[in-house]
Amino acid sequence: MADRYIEVSLVKRDVTCTARLLDDRAPITCAGVWNSLPLAGDVYHAKYARNEIYALFPPFAQNEPPLENPTITPIPGDLCYFTFAGAELGTKAYGYDREVRAGTTLVDLALFYERNNLLLNGDVGWVPGIVWGQVVDGLETMAEACNDLWRSGAAGESLSFRRA
């Protein structure tokens, strides 16, 4: 199979990076994401994992992927896929209690932009993610925009995933 690429963008900041799908390591996850593109949603900056931005989506794959190519220590440029029950995220501590409801399932698509990340949540413990893509171009500019998002705020900003 030929390599497949996507663009990951912070829309309002007009910053885009390019990532290669890791079809050889996470084929089921890659297929689910690829077949659902384009996707875009409100962006959040992580509170616990450190150098991560992400957007939340209703489930979009025909079946949720298994935990393929898992990590709890994502590196700069990793794209990760997480699945959460709404009850796990529907508290004010996470900052999106209005959008998240108990009884729902959410998919979290994340970009890690710097090192020293650890997927450990004080409420639930280890939170392994599926590494399904790796940024191959534009990470430095994206990291600068992510740091600005952390310092200036995410209100009004969207995270977009589309085929390159």
Protein backbone atom coordinates (compact mmCIF):
# COMPACT_ATOMS: atom_id res chain seq x y z
CA MET A 1 0.00 0.00 0.00
CA ALA A 2 1.27 3.47 -0.85
CA ASP A 3 1.80 5.91 1.99
CA ARG A 4 -1.23 8.05 2.83
CA TYR A 5 -1.01 11.58 4.21
CA ILE A 6 -3.34 13.97 6.00
CA GLU A 7 -3.21 17.64 6.89
CA VAL A 8 -3.78 18.65 10.50
CA SER A 9 -4.70 22.30 10.96
CA LEU A 10 -5.46 24.92 13.56
CA VAL A 11 -8.00 26.70 11.39
CA LYS A 12 -8.20 30.18 12.95
CA ARG A 13 -4.42 30.38 13.33
CA ASP A 14 -4.01 29.19 9.69
CA VAL A 15 -1.31 26.66 10.65
CA THR A 16 -1.08 23.23 9.02
CA CYS A 17 1.23 20.26 9.32
CA THR A 18 1.35 17.06 7.28
CA ALA A 19 1.25 13.58 8.80
CA ARG A 20 1.80 10.11 7.37
CA LEU A 21 -0.70 7.45 8.40
CA LEU A 22 0.90 4.45 10.11
CA ASP A 23 -1.06 1.87 8.11
CA ASP A 24 1.56 -0.79 8.86
CA ARG A 25 1.20 -0.38 12.65
CA ALA A 26 -2.44 0.66 13.14
CA PRO A 27 -4.32 -0.44 10.01
CA ILE A 28 -7.80 -0.62 11.55
CA THR A 29 -7.53 2.79 13.18
CA CYS A 30 -6.06 4.36 10.05
CA ALA A 31 -8.88 2.95 7.91
CA GLY A 32 -11.52 4.25 10.32
CA VAL A 33 -10.05 7.76 10.39
CA TRP A 34 -9.27 7.92 6.65
CA ASN A 35 -12.78 6.82 5.68
CA SER A 36 -14.29 9.51 7.93
CA LEU A 37 -12.26 12.50 6.75
CA PRO A 38 -12.64 15.43 6.78
CA LEU A 39 -13.18 15.94 10.51
CA ALA A 40 -13.05 19.18 12.48
CA GLY A 41 -14.05 20.29 15.95
CA ASP A 42 -13.33 22.62 18.82
CA VAL A 43 -9.72 22.27 19.92
CA TYR A 44 -8.64 21.71 23.51
CA HIS A 45 -5.20 21.78 25.08
CA ALA A 46 -4.44 18.93 27.46
CA LYS A 47 -4.39 19.48 31.21
CA TYR A 48 -2.77 16.21 32.24
CA ALA A 49 -0.80 14.82 29.28
CA ARG A 50 1.18 18.07 28.80
CA ASN A 51 1.99 18.89 25.17
CA GLU A 52 -1.20 17.77 23.46
CA ILE A 53 -4.01 19.37 21.51
CA TYR A 54 -7.13 17.44 20.60
CA ALA A 55 -10.72 17.53 19.39
CA LEU A 56 -13.64 15.36 20.45
CA PHE A 57 -15.95 13.62 17.97
CA PRO A 58 -18.90 11.25 18.07
CA PRO A 59 -17.79 7.73 17.07
CA PHE A 60 -17.21 7.65 13.33
CA ALA A 61 -15.67 4.24 12.57
CA GLN A 62 -17.94 1.33 11.74
CA ASN A 63 -16.40 -0.50 14.72
CA GLU A 64 -14.13 0.94 17.38
CA PRO A 65 -10.55 -0.13 16.68
CA PRO A 66 -8.67 -2.41 19.04
CA LEU A 67 -5.73 -1.02 21.00
CA GLU A 68 -3.21 -1.36 18.17
CA ASN A 69 0.19 0.36 18.32
CA PRO A 70 -0.49 1.61 21.87
CA THR A 71 1.52 4.12 23.86
CA ILE A 72 1.42 5.93 27.17
CA THR A 73 4.45 8.06 26.24
CA PRO A 74 3.68 9.78 22.92
CA ILE A 75 6.51 11.62 21.21
CA PRO A 76 6.47 14.89 19.26
CA GLY A 77 4.45 14.50 16.08
CA ASP A 78 2.41 11.50 17.21
CA LEU A 79 -1.27 11.46 16.28
CA CYS A 80 -3.23 9.42 18.82
CA TYR A 81 -6.76 8.01 18.94
CA PHE A 82 -8.62 7.55 22.22
CA THR A 83 -12.15 6.38 23.01
CA PHE A 84 -13.90 7.61 26.15
CA ALA A 85 -17.30 7.06 27.71
CA GLY A 86 -19.04 10.38 28.29
CA ALA A 87 -19.18 9.69 32.02
CA GLU A 88 -15.37 9.67 32.08
CA LEU A 89 -15.17 13.22 30.72
CA GLY A 90 -18.45 14.87 31.73
CA THR A 91 -17.19 16.82 34.73
CA LYS A 92 -16.27 20.46 35.19
CA ALA A 93 -12.69 19.40 35.91
CA TYR A 94 -12.21 18.68 32.20
CA GLY A 95 -13.78 21.91 31.01
CA TYR A 96 -16.37 20.55 28.59
CA ASP A 97 -19.17 19.42 30.87
CA ARG A 98 -21.72 21.16 28.62
CA GLU A 99 -20.69 19.20 25.50
CA VAL A 100 -20.18 15.76 27.08
CA ARG A 101 -23.02 13.64 28.43
CA ALA A 102 -23.11 10.40 30.38
CA GLY A 103 -24.17 7.50 28.20
CA THR A 104 -22.32 8.75 25.14
CA THR A 105 -19.06 7.62 23.60
CA LEU A 106 -16.46 10.10 22.37
CA VAL A 107 -13.46 9.77 20.12
CA ASP A 108 -10.48 11.98 20.93
CA LEU A 109 -8.08 12.68 18.06
CA ALA A 110 -4.89 14.20 19.45
CA LEU A 111 -1.65 15.73 18.23
CA PHE A 112 1.39 15.71 20.51
CA TYR A 113 3.72 18.57 19.66
CA GLU A 114 6.56 18.39 22.18
CA ARG A 115 8.34 15.78 24.31
CA ASN A 116 7.87 14.59 27.92
CA ASN A 117 4.26 13.45 27.65
CA LEU A 118 2.75 10.86 29.95
CA LEU A 119 -0.78 9.53 29.54
CA LEU A 120 -1.66 9.26 33.20
CA ASN A 121 -4.96 10.67 34.46
CA GLY A 122 -5.51 11.14 38.18
CA ASP A 123 -9.14 9.99 37.90
CA VAL A 124 -8.70 6.78 35.91
CA GLY A 125 -4.97 5.93 35.81
CA TRP A 126 -3.10 5.00 32.64
CA VAL A 127 -4.81 6.05 29.40
CA PRO A 128 -3.12 4.29 26.48
CA GLY A 129 -3.67 5.78 23.06
CA ILE A 130 -3.39 4.34 19.57
CA VAL A 131 -0.59 5.97 17.57
CA TRP A 132 -2.03 6.12 14.05
CA GLY A 133 -0.02 8.90 12.41
CA GLN A 134 3.27 10.78 12.55
CA VAL A 135 3.83 14.40 11.52
CA VAL A 136 6.42 14.53 8.75
CA ASP A 137 6.32 18.23 7.85
CA GLY A 138 5.46 21.44 9.68
CA LEU A 139 5.75 20.26 13.29
CA GLU A 140 7.90 23.21 14.43
CA THR A 141 5.37 25.79 13.20
CA MET A 142 2.48 23.74 14.61
CA ALA A 143 4.26 23.50 17.99
CA GLU A 144 4.60 27.29 18.11
CA ALA A 145 0.86 27.63 17.40
CA CYS A 146 0.07 25.00 20.06
CA ASN A 147 2.11 26.92 22.63
CA ASP A 148 0.23 30.08 21.66
CA LEU A 149 -3.03 28.17 22.09
CA TRP A 150 -1.88 27.11 25.59
CA ARG A 151 -0.97 30.67 26.59
CA SER A 152 -3.66 32.64 24.71
CA GLY A 153 -6.59 30.23 24.87
CA ALA A 154 -8.43 27.88 22.58
CA ALA A 155 -11.80 29.68 22.41
CA GLY A 156 -12.97 29.97 18.82
CA GLU A 157 -10.22 27.70 17.44
CA SER A 158 -10.85 24.46 15.52
CA LEU A 159 -8.67 21.41 14.93
CA SER A 160 -9.11 19.97 11.45
CA PHE A 161 -8.07 16.65 9.90
CA ARG A 162 -8.33 16.19 6.11
CA ARG A 163 -6.75 14.15 3.36
CA ALA A 164 -3.61 15.71 1.87
